[in-house]
GROMACS .gro file of C-alpha atoms in nm:
model
  257
    1UNK     CA    1  -0.179   3.210   2.445
    2UNK     CA    2  -0.074   3.004   2.758
    3UNK     CA    3   0.284   2.924   2.787
    4UNK     CA    4   0.416   2.623   2.999
    5UNK     CA    5   0.617   2.744   3.291
    6UNK     CA    6   0.879   2.471   3.262
    7UNK     CA    7   0.951   2.154   3.076
    8UNK     CA    8   0.838   1.956   3.366
    9UNK     CA    9   0.479   2.057   3.284
   10UNK     CA   10   0.498   1.932   2.931
   11UNK     CA   11   0.307   1.602   2.955
   12UNK     CA   12   0.290   1.373   2.656
   13UNK     CA   13  -0.076   1.463   2.609
   14UNK     CA   14   0.002   1.827   2.617
   15UNK     CA   15   0.278   1.798   2.377
   16UNK     CA   16   0.061   1.602   2.122
   17UNK     CA   17  -0.223   1.843   2.166
   18UNK     CA   18  -0.005   2.157   2.102
   19UNK     CA   19   0.158   1.964   1.806
   20UNK     CA   20  -0.153   1.848   1.660
   21UNK     CA   21  -0.164   2.139   1.401
   22UNK     CA   22   0.182   2.089   1.272
   23UNK     CA   23   0.166   1.709   1.274
   24UNK     CA   24  -0.168   1.717   1.072
   25UNK     CA   25  -0.004   1.952   0.811
   26UNK     CA   26   0.282   1.728   0.765
   27UNK     CA   27   0.056   1.416   0.737
   28UNK     CA   28  -0.161   1.597   0.483
   29UNK     CA   29   0.142   1.698   0.277
   30UNK     CA   30   0.268   1.336   0.277
   31UNK     CA   31  -0.076   1.219   0.165
   32UNK     CA   32  -0.097   1.465  -0.120
   33UNK     CA   33   0.252   1.385  -0.226
   34UNK     CA   34   0.185   1.005  -0.246
   35UNK     CA   35  -0.127   1.058  -0.447
   36UNK     CA   36   0.072   1.299  -0.681
   37UNK     CA   37   0.341   1.036  -0.725
   38UNK     CA   38   0.070   0.765  -0.793
   39UNK     CA   39  -0.099   0.980  -1.057
   40UNK     CA   40   0.230   1.027  -1.236
   41UNK     CA   41   0.251   0.649  -1.290
   42UNK     CA   42   0.627   0.622  -1.211
   43UNK     CA   43   0.850   0.713  -0.909
   44UNK     CA   44   1.104   0.993  -0.947
   45UNK     CA   45   1.478   0.981  -0.916
   46UNK     CA   46   1.538   0.688  -1.145
   47UNK     CA   47   1.809   0.697  -1.413
   48UNK     CA   48   1.566   0.525  -1.645
   49UNK     CA   49   1.184   0.531  -1.611
   50UNK     CA   50   1.055   0.176  -1.549
   51UNK     CA   51   0.874   0.016  -1.829
   52UNK     CA   52   0.708  -0.268  -1.622
   53UNK     CA   53   0.412  -0.185  -1.416
   54UNK     CA   54   0.329  -0.532  -1.270
   55UNK     CA   55   0.534  -0.855  -1.235
   56UNK     CA   56   0.388  -1.213  -1.216
   57UNK     CA   57   0.653  -1.448  -1.081
   58UNK     CA   58   0.580  -1.809  -1.098
   59UNK     CA   59   0.813  -2.029  -0.888
   60UNK     CA   60   0.771  -2.405  -0.916
   61UNK     CA   61   0.982  -2.584  -0.654
   62UNK     CA   62   1.058  -2.929  -0.749
   63UNK     CA   63   0.994  -2.886  -1.118
   64UNK     CA   64   1.172  -3.061  -1.401
   65UNK     CA   65   1.539  -3.019  -1.443
   66UNK     CA   66   1.661  -2.729  -1.647
   67UNK     CA   67   1.863  -2.971  -1.861
   68UNK     CA   68   1.546  -3.135  -1.968
   69UNK     CA   69   1.378  -2.815  -2.059
   70UNK     CA   70   1.585  -2.520  -2.169
   71UNK     CA   71   1.951  -2.604  -2.117
   72UNK     CA   72   2.091  -2.869  -2.327
   73UNK     CA   73   2.431  -3.024  -2.227
   74UNK     CA   74   2.593  -3.206  -2.531
   75UNK     CA   75   2.897  -3.307  -2.324
   76UNK     CA   76   2.684  -3.460  -2.064
   77UNK     CA   77   2.493  -3.658  -2.329
   78UNK     CA   78   2.837  -3.760  -2.475
   79UNK     CA   79   2.934  -3.900  -2.126
   80UNK     CA   80   2.602  -4.060  -2.049
   81UNK     CA   81   2.644  -4.376  -1.849
   82UNK     CA   82   3.003  -4.311  -1.766
   83UNK     CA   83   3.153  -4.254  -1.435
   84UNK     CA   84   3.202  -3.899  -1.310
   85UNK     CA   85   3.582  -3.800  -1.358
   86UNK     CA   86   3.759  -3.835  -1.021
   87UNK     CA   87   3.911  -3.492  -1.062
   88UNK     CA   88   3.579  -3.343  -1.072
   89UNK     CA   89   3.483  -3.508  -0.739
   90UNK     CA   90   3.793  -3.360  -0.576
   91UNK     CA   91   3.748  -3.004  -0.680
   92UNK     CA   92   3.371  -2.963  -0.590
   93UNK     CA   93   3.253  -2.977  -0.234
   94UNK     CA   94   2.888  -3.026  -0.331
   95UNK     CA   95   2.969  -3.393  -0.418
   96UNK     CA   96   3.092  -3.462  -0.063
   97UNK     CA   97   2.784  -3.638   0.027
   98UNK     CA   98   2.780  -3.870  -0.279
   99UNK     CA   99   2.915  -4.223  -0.197
  100UNK     CA  100   3.135  -4.406  -0.444
  101UNK     CA  101   3.156  -4.281  -0.799
  102UNK     CA  102   2.827  -4.231  -0.955
  103UNK     CA  103   2.752  -4.250  -1.324
  104UNK     CA  104   2.652  -3.935  -1.539
  105UNK     CA  105   2.308  -3.914  -1.686
  106UNK     CA  106   2.235  -3.702  -1.989
  107UNK     CA  107   1.881  -3.581  -2.096
  108UNK     CA  108   1.688  -3.844  -2.298
  109UNK     CA  109   1.500  -3.547  -2.472
  110UNK     CA  110   1.582  -3.379  -2.784
  111UNK     CA  111   1.623  -2.994  -2.837
  112UNK     CA  112   1.540  -2.763  -3.125
  113UNK     CA  113   1.573  -2.397  -3.205
  114UNK     CA  114   1.235  -2.214  -3.219
  115UNK     CA  115   1.120  -1.879  -3.349
  116UNK     CA  116   1.321  -1.616  -3.514
  117UNK     CA  117   1.521  -1.582  -3.195
  118UNK     CA  118   1.635  -1.945  -3.225
  119UNK     CA  119   1.562  -2.006  -2.847
  120UNK     CA  120   1.647  -2.383  -2.759
  121UNK     CA  121   1.355  -2.559  -2.610
  122UNK     CA  122   1.309  -2.933  -2.558
  123UNK     CA  123   1.048  -3.150  -2.699
  124UNK     CA  124   0.870  -3.163  -2.361
  125UNK     CA  125   0.715  -2.819  -2.423
  126UNK     CA  126   0.576  -2.807  -2.777
  127UNK     CA  127   0.308  -2.544  -2.698
  128UNK     CA  128   0.552  -2.309  -2.522
  129UNK     CA  129   0.802  -2.346  -2.816
  130UNK     CA  130   0.523  -2.172  -3.028
  131UNK     CA  131   0.584  -1.846  -2.845
  132UNK     CA  132   0.961  -1.865  -2.822
  133UNK     CA  133   1.006  -1.513  -2.944
  134UNK     CA  134   0.815  -1.388  -2.646
  135UNK     CA  135   1.059  -1.554  -2.404
  136UNK     CA  136   1.371  -1.465  -2.248
  137UNK     CA  137   1.584  -1.768  -2.122
  138UNK     CA  138   1.859  -1.684  -1.885
  139UNK     CA  139   2.145  -1.939  -1.862
  140UNK     CA  140   2.408  -1.722  -1.695
  141UNK     CA  141   2.287  -1.777  -1.333
  142UNK     CA  142   2.397  -2.061  -1.105
  143UNK     CA  143   2.452  -2.136  -0.734
  144UNK     CA  144   2.718  -2.354  -0.558
  145UNK     CA  145   2.473  -2.543  -0.345
  146UNK     CA  146   2.296  -2.869  -0.421
  147UNK     CA  147   2.084  -2.860  -0.116
  148UNK     CA  148   1.716  -2.778  -0.198
  149UNK     CA  149   1.608  -2.534   0.078
  150UNK     CA  150   1.912  -2.307   0.048
  151UNK     CA  151   1.880  -2.330  -0.340
  152UNK     CA  152   1.514  -2.220  -0.305
  153UNK     CA  153   1.625  -1.938  -0.086
  154UNK     CA  154   1.889  -1.833  -0.301
  155UNK     CA  155   1.656  -1.819  -0.607
  156UNK     CA  156   1.406  -1.608  -0.426
  157UNK     CA  157   1.625  -1.362  -0.230
  158UNK     CA  158   1.978  -1.409  -0.360
  159UNK     CA  159   2.123  -1.551  -0.033
  160UNK     CA  160   2.136  -1.915   0.094
  161UNK     CA  161   2.013  -1.799   0.445
  162UNK     CA  162   1.694  -1.642   0.309
  163UNK     CA  163   1.743  -1.315   0.523
  164UNK     CA  164   1.739  -1.078   0.229
  165UNK     CA  165   1.450  -0.906   0.051
  166UNK     CA  166   1.280  -1.137  -0.208
  167UNK     CA  167   1.220  -1.053  -0.566
  168UNK     CA  168   0.868  -0.933  -0.506
  169UNK     CA  169   0.979  -0.697  -0.223
  170UNK     CA  170   1.217  -0.532  -0.459
  171UNK     CA  171   0.964  -0.492  -0.708
  172UNK     CA  172   0.721  -0.344  -0.456
  173UNK     CA  173   1.012  -0.106  -0.358
  174UNK     CA  174   1.107  -0.007  -0.714
  175UNK     CA  175   0.759   0.029  -0.866
  176UNK     CA  176   0.572   0.154  -0.572
  177UNK     CA  177   0.197   0.125  -0.524
  178UNK     CA  178  -0.107   0.325  -0.659
  179UNK     CA  179  -0.300   0.250  -0.341
  180UNK     CA  180  -0.149   0.251  -0.007
  181UNK     CA  181  -0.453   0.083   0.145
  182UNK     CA  182  -0.395  -0.236  -0.065
  183UNK     CA  183  -0.079  -0.458  -0.072
  184UNK     CA  184   0.162  -0.410  -0.356
  185UNK     CA  185   0.291  -0.764  -0.334
  186UNK     CA  186   0.056  -1.068  -0.303
  187UNK     CA  187   0.134  -1.432  -0.278
  188UNK     CA  188  -0.060  -1.736  -0.413
  189UNK     CA  189   0.058  -2.074  -0.287
  190UNK     CA  190  -0.049  -2.432  -0.413
  191UNK     CA  191  -0.018  -2.577  -0.065
  192UNK     CA  192   0.240  -2.810   0.081
  193UNK     CA  193   0.293  -3.147  -0.096
  194UNK     CA  194   0.566  -3.401  -0.160
  195UNK     CA  195   0.766  -3.263   0.126
  196UNK     CA  196   0.831  -2.926  -0.036
  197UNK     CA  197   0.836  -2.672   0.251
  198UNK     CA  198   0.676  -2.331   0.209
  199UNK     CA  199   0.877  -2.078   0.414
  200UNK     CA  200   0.786  -1.717   0.475
  201UNK     CA  201   1.132  -1.620   0.378
  202UNK     CA  202   1.033  -1.693   0.029
  203UNK     CA  203   0.826  -1.382   0.016
  204UNK     CA  204   0.982  -1.188   0.301
  205UNK     CA  205   1.089  -0.822   0.308
  206UNK     CA  206   1.431  -0.874   0.470
  207UNK     CA  207   1.570  -0.544   0.566
  208UNK     CA  208   1.299  -0.343   0.365
  209UNK     CA  209   1.001  -0.195   0.533
  210UNK     CA  210   0.736  -0.451   0.623
  211UNK     CA  211   0.502  -0.305   0.373
  212UNK     CA  212   0.718  -0.452   0.107
  213UNK     CA  213   0.656  -0.806   0.239
  214UNK     CA  214   0.437  -1.048   0.035
  215UNK     CA  215   0.075  -1.092   0.173
  216UNK     CA  216  -0.047  -1.444   0.120
  217UNK     CA  217  -0.383  -1.504  -0.018
  218UNK     CA  218  -0.542  -1.851   0.094
  219UNK     CA  219  -0.767  -2.054  -0.124
  220UNK     CA  220  -0.974  -2.168   0.184
  221UNK     CA  221  -1.117  -1.995   0.486
  222UNK     CA  222  -1.050  -1.630   0.524
  223UNK     CA  223  -0.858  -1.526   0.205
  224UNK     CA  224  -0.620  -1.295   0.428
  225UNK     CA  225  -0.546  -1.376   0.788
  226UNK     CA  226  -0.620  -1.139   1.077
  227UNK     CA  227  -0.891  -0.943   0.896
  228UNK     CA  228  -1.196  -1.122   1.029
  229UNK     CA  229  -1.299  -1.144   1.392
  230UNK     CA  230  -1.159  -1.435   1.575
  231UNK     CA  231  -1.387  -1.731   1.656
  232UNK     CA  232  -1.622  -1.635   1.948
  233UNK     CA  233  -1.577  -1.270   1.896
  234UNK     CA  234  -1.848  -1.066   1.746
  235UNK     CA  235  -1.834  -0.715   1.576
  236UNK     CA  236  -2.043  -0.576   1.830
  237UNK     CA  237  -1.828  -0.716   2.107
  238UNK     CA  238  -1.502  -0.556   1.949
  239UNK     CA  239  -1.685  -0.228   1.906
  240UNK     CA  240  -1.775  -0.256   2.290
  241UNK     CA  241  -1.399  -0.309   2.377
  242UNK     CA  242  -1.289  -0.009   2.160
  243UNK     CA  243  -1.560   0.206   2.328
  244UNK     CA  244  -1.456   0.103   2.673
  245UNK     CA  245  -1.083   0.171   2.585
  246UNK     CA  246  -1.183   0.522   2.459
  247UNK     CA  247  -1.381   0.580   2.773
  248UNK     CA  248  -1.080   0.477   2.998
  249UNK     CA  249  -0.835   0.701   2.798
  250UNK     CA  250  -1.071   0.994   2.825
  251UNK     CA  251  -1.116   0.948   3.208
  252UNK     CA  252  -0.739   0.919   3.252
  253UNK     CA  253  -0.688   1.233   3.051
  254UNK     CA  254  -0.960   1.423   3.265
  255UNK     CA  255  -0.785   1.293   3.585
  256UNK     CA  256  -0.429   1.335   3.508
  257UNK     CA  257  -0.423   1.591   3.217
   0.00000   0.00000   0.00000
């Protein structure tokens, strides 16, 4: 066994070469551990084993108001057409951009309870009301902003600035993936229309690892960006580039060690 005389003789290539055996063992153990965890179907160290395996989250920006769909406001209907009370305008900053004293507008649609659960749904959704017992309607969540973009950020990642992990990122982090070669979190968009922006913060990973970020799938061109060769670059040409790079690295190693 050849020993190095001093630390000065330990080049980067020499270090990696002498460490290859140990690094390979660690990498193999990591891969085997990941496959074992995937085969178990759930991740360890949870207080309760997760029941959900997959999540489909539909976010429809600019959709109908909740007070016309699931959230009836009897008091608002009672005050329909009347001016907003002045004390309400004074105590809420979100009305600062409203000029004058606007009138209140109640929902023109009727609501009924449906299913054994008695879920309240408006007349606008007669088909959805037939499966009311399969729905969970949450009315306890709200935000203090009336600006669209910060509100969308808040809905998707829990902060007005949009710098936190999104719901899909947390699902990827919590549920894991059965295949490390495929994304655990994919995104389908309907395109940009009616001035509704689509920001990457809506499916960003925030402070989580980048593997938990959403991978957008496109409906035209390449389904996933940066997988196909750029225009004007052939597969053979890229292969030649890699071969040239490998030759240069090998030559540098032979020259410098």
